[in-house]
XYZ file of C-alpha atoms in Angstrom:
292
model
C 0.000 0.000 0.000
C 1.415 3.392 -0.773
C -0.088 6.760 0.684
C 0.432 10.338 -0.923
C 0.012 13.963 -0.089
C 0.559 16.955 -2.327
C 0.843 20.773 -2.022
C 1.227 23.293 -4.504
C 4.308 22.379 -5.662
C 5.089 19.025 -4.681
C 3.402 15.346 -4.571
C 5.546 12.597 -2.470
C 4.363 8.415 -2.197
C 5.302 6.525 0.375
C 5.314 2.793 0.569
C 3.737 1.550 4.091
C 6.309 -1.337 4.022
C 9.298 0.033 5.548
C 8.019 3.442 5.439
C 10.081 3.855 2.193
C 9.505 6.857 0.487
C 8.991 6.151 -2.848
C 8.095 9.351 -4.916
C 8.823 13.019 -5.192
C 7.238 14.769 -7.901
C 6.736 18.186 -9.234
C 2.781 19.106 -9.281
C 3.920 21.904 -11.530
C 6.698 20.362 -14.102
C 5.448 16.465 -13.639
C 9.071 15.790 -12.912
C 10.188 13.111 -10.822
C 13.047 13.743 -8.434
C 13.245 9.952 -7.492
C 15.235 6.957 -8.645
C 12.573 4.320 -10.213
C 13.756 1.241 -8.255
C 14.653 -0.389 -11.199
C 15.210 -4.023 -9.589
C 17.666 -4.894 -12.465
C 19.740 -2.518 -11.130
C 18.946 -1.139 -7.243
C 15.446 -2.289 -6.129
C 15.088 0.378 -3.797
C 13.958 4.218 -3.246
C 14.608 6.008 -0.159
C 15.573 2.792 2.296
C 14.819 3.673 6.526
C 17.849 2.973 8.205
C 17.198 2.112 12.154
C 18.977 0.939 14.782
C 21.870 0.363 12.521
C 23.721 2.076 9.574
C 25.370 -0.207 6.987
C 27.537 -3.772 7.619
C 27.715 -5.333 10.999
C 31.123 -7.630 11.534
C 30.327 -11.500 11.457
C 26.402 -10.697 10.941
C 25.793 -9.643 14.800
C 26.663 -7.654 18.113
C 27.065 -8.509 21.174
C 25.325 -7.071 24.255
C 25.151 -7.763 27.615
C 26.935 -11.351 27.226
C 24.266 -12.687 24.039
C 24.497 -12.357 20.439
C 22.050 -10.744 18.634
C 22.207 -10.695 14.096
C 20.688 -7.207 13.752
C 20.332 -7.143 10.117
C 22.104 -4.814 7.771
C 20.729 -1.670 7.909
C 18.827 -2.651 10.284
C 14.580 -3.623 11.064
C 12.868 -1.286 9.703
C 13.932 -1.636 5.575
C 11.479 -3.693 3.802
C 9.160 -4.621 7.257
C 5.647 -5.406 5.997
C 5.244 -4.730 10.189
C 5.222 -1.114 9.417
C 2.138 0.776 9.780
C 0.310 4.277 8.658
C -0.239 5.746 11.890
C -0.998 9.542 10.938
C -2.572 11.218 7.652
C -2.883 15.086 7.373
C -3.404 17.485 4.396
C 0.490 17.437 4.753
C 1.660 14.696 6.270
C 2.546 10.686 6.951
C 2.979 9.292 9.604
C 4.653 5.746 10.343
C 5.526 3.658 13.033
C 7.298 0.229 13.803
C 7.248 -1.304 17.913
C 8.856 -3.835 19.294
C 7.731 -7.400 19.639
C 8.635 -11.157 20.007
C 10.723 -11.097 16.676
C 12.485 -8.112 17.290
C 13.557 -9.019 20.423
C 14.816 -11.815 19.206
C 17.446 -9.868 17.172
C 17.941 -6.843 18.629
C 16.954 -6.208 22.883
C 15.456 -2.925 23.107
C 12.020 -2.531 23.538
C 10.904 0.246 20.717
C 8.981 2.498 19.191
C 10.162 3.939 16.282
C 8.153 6.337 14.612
C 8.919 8.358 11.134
C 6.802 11.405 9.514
C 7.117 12.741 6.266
C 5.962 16.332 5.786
C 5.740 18.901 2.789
C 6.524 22.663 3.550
C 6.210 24.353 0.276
C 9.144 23.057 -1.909
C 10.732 21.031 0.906
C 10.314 17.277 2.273
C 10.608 17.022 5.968
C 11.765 14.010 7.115
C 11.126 13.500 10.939
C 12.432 10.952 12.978
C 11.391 9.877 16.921
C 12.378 7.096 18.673
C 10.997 6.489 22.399
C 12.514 4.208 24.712
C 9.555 1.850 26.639
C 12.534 -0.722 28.541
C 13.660 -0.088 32.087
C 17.264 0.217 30.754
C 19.336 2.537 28.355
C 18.707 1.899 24.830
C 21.101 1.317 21.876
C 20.569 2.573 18.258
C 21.806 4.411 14.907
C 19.341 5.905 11.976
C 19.556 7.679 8.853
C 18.493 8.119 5.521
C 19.578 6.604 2.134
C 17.085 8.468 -0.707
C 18.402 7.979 -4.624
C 17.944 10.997 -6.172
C 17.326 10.179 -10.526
C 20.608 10.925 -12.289
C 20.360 12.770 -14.978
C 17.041 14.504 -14.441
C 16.989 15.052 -18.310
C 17.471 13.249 -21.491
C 19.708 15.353 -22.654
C 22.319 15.279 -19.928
C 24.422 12.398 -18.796
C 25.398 11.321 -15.686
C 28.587 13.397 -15.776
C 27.062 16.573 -16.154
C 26.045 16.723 -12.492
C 27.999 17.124 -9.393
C 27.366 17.945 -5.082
C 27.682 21.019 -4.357
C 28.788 21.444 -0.296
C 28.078 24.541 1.350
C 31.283 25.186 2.858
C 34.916 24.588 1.174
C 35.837 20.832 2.665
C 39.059 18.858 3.219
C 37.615 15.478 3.920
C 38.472 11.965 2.936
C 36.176 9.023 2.265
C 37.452 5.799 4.572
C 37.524 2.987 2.715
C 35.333 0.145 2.824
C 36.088 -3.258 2.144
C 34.139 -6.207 0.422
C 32.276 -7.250 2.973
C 30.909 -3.927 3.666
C 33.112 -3.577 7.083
C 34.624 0.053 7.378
C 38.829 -0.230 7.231
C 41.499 2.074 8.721
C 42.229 3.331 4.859
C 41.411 6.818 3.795
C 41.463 8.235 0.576
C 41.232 11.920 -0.348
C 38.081 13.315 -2.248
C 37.328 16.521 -1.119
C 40.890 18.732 -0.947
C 39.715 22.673 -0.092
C 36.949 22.406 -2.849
C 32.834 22.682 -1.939
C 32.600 20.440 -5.291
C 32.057 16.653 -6.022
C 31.878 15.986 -9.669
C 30.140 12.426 -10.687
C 31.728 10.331 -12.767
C 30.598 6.340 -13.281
C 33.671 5.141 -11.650
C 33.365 7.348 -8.359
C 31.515 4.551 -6.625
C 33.938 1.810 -7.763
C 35.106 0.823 -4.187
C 31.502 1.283 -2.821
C 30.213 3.957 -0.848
C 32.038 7.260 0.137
C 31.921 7.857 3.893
C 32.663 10.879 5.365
C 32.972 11.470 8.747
C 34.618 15.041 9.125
C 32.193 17.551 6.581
C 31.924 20.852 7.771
C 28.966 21.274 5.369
C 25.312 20.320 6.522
C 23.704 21.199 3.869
C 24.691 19.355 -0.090
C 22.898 19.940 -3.468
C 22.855 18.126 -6.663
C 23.428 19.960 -9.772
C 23.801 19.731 -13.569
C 26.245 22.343 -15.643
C 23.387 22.215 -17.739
C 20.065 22.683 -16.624
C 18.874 24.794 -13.775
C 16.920 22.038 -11.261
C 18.649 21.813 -7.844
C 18.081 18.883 -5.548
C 19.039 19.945 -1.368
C 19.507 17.521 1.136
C 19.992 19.533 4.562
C 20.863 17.336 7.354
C 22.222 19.239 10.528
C 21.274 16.840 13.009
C 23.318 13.752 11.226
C 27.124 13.844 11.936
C 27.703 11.484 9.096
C 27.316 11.245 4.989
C 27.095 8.899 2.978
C 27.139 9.282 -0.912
C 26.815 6.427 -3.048
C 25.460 5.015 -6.438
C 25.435 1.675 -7.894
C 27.835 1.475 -11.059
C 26.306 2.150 -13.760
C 22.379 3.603 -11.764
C 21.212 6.262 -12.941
C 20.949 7.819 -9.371
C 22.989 9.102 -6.754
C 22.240 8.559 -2.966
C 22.803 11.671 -0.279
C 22.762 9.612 3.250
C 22.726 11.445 6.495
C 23.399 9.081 8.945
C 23.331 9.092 12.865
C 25.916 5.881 12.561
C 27.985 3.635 10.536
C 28.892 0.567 9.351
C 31.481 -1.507 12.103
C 35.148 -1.397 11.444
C 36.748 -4.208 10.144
C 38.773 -4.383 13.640
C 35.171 -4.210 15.589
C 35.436 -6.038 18.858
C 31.370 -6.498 18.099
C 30.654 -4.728 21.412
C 27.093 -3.024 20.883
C 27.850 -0.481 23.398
C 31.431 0.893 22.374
C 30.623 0.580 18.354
C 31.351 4.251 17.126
C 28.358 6.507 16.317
C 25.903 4.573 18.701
C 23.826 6.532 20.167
C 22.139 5.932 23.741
C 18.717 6.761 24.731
C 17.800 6.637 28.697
C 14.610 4.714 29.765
C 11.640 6.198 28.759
C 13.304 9.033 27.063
C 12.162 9.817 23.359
C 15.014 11.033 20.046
C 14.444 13.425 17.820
C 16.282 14.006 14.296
C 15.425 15.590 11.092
C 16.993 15.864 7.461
C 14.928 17.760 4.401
C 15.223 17.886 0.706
C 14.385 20.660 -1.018
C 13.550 20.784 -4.806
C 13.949 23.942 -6.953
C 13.217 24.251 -10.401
């Protein structure tokens, strides 16, 4: 089942399995902004990401003495147990609890709750977690949306390129086959606000970076004037990544990452985990904003 709400300038879909956005559209132009899911190619739109980000070392964690295989990316990706919770004029609600199966691979006891909102030319995306254990609570998020690359016959994939909002010295860390994060850096962004695509950028996988100054990234084309934003100043890490040869690029704001490859598997002490105290309730946000 997919729900949709519109405004005056845009109309967004939203699958109710895994709360997976799956369309932004201009009411104006027709255009879509999204990457089609092509399953030949990446059968995916806009893929939740909670309570994990990316790989986990030997398939699981450990916590409090037990094993537990949290999946990659995590529960919420592709979970028919997600449900339409809210409908406005300009919103959608969704929410996933805890239960028996979830337990099972990850012990926190959960609500997770996401909203998508339109205000004017922007997409809000809103997330909440509460905590309903008696203990602290474990747990990443973040976003993954593929944005359609080129937006235009006419262009080609190298026309485009990110544009970061401040002049960055960063490096993308390496990751190897098996998804794992390794103590490698390479340099990608050397005092320069600009990423240029290219169908080999995404070779080696993903680029992570950890250090960005910028919170705030566009996509752009030397040719036309449509601007994709993706603002994300509550998400410490990015994540930009295509599949070779896709038509799309992903912007991922993340609240985590993937383990290192030298990961003693310890849930607790895994970098970018975040903790939540019993009965306390997270808040984060990222929007993307199209102009055209």
């Amino acid at each position: 089942m997919n729900y949709s709400i519109q405004n005056d300038h845009l109309k967004i879909a939203v699958q109710e399995t895994g709360a997976e956005l799956c369309q932004i559209q201009s009411t104006v132009t027709g255009k879509d902004f999204l990457w089609n899911a092509d399953p030949s190619v990446w059968a995916s739109y806009a893929p939740v990401l909670f309570p994990v980000i990316g790989a986990i070392k030997n398939g699981f964690v450990k916590y409090n003495g037990s094993e537990y295989a949290v999946p990659r990316h995590g529960m919420v990706r592709n979970n028919a147990n997600v449900k339409l919770t809210s409908q406005t004029t300009d919103s959608l609600t969704f929410a996933l609890e805890y239960n028996e199966e979830t337990l099972a691979i990850y012990p926190f006891k959960f609500k997770f709750q996401i909203t998508y909102r339109l205000e004017g030319k922007k997409v809000v995306v809103d997330h909440k977690v509460l905590n309903h254990g008696g203990s602290e609570m474990l747990f990443s998020l973040g976003g993954h949306p593929a944005f359609k690359c080129p937006l235009h016959e006419d262009e080609v994939y190298e026309d485009y390129y990110l544009e970061f909002e401040a002049i960055e010295n960063d490096s993308t860390w390496i990751l190897e086959k098996n998804g794992l994060v390794s103590n490698t850096t390479k340099p990608v962004l050397e005092h320069t606000n600009v990423l240029h695509l290219n169908n080999h950028l995404f070779d080696n996988d993903a680029l992570i970076f950890k250090h960005l100054i910028s919170k705030r990234v566009s996509l752009r084309s030397t040719k036309s004037g449509q601007v994709i934003t993706v603002s994300y100043k509550d998400f410490p890490y990015l994540g930009i990544w295509a599949k070779p040869g896709g038509h799309f690029v992903c912007i991922e704001p993340w609240l985590g990452i993937a383990d290192s490859a030298d990961s003693d598997q310890n849930f607790a002490t895994k970098e970018g985990i975040l903790k939540l105290e019993a009965g306390g309730t997270f808040e984060a946000s990222f929007t993307i904003e199209i102009n055209e």
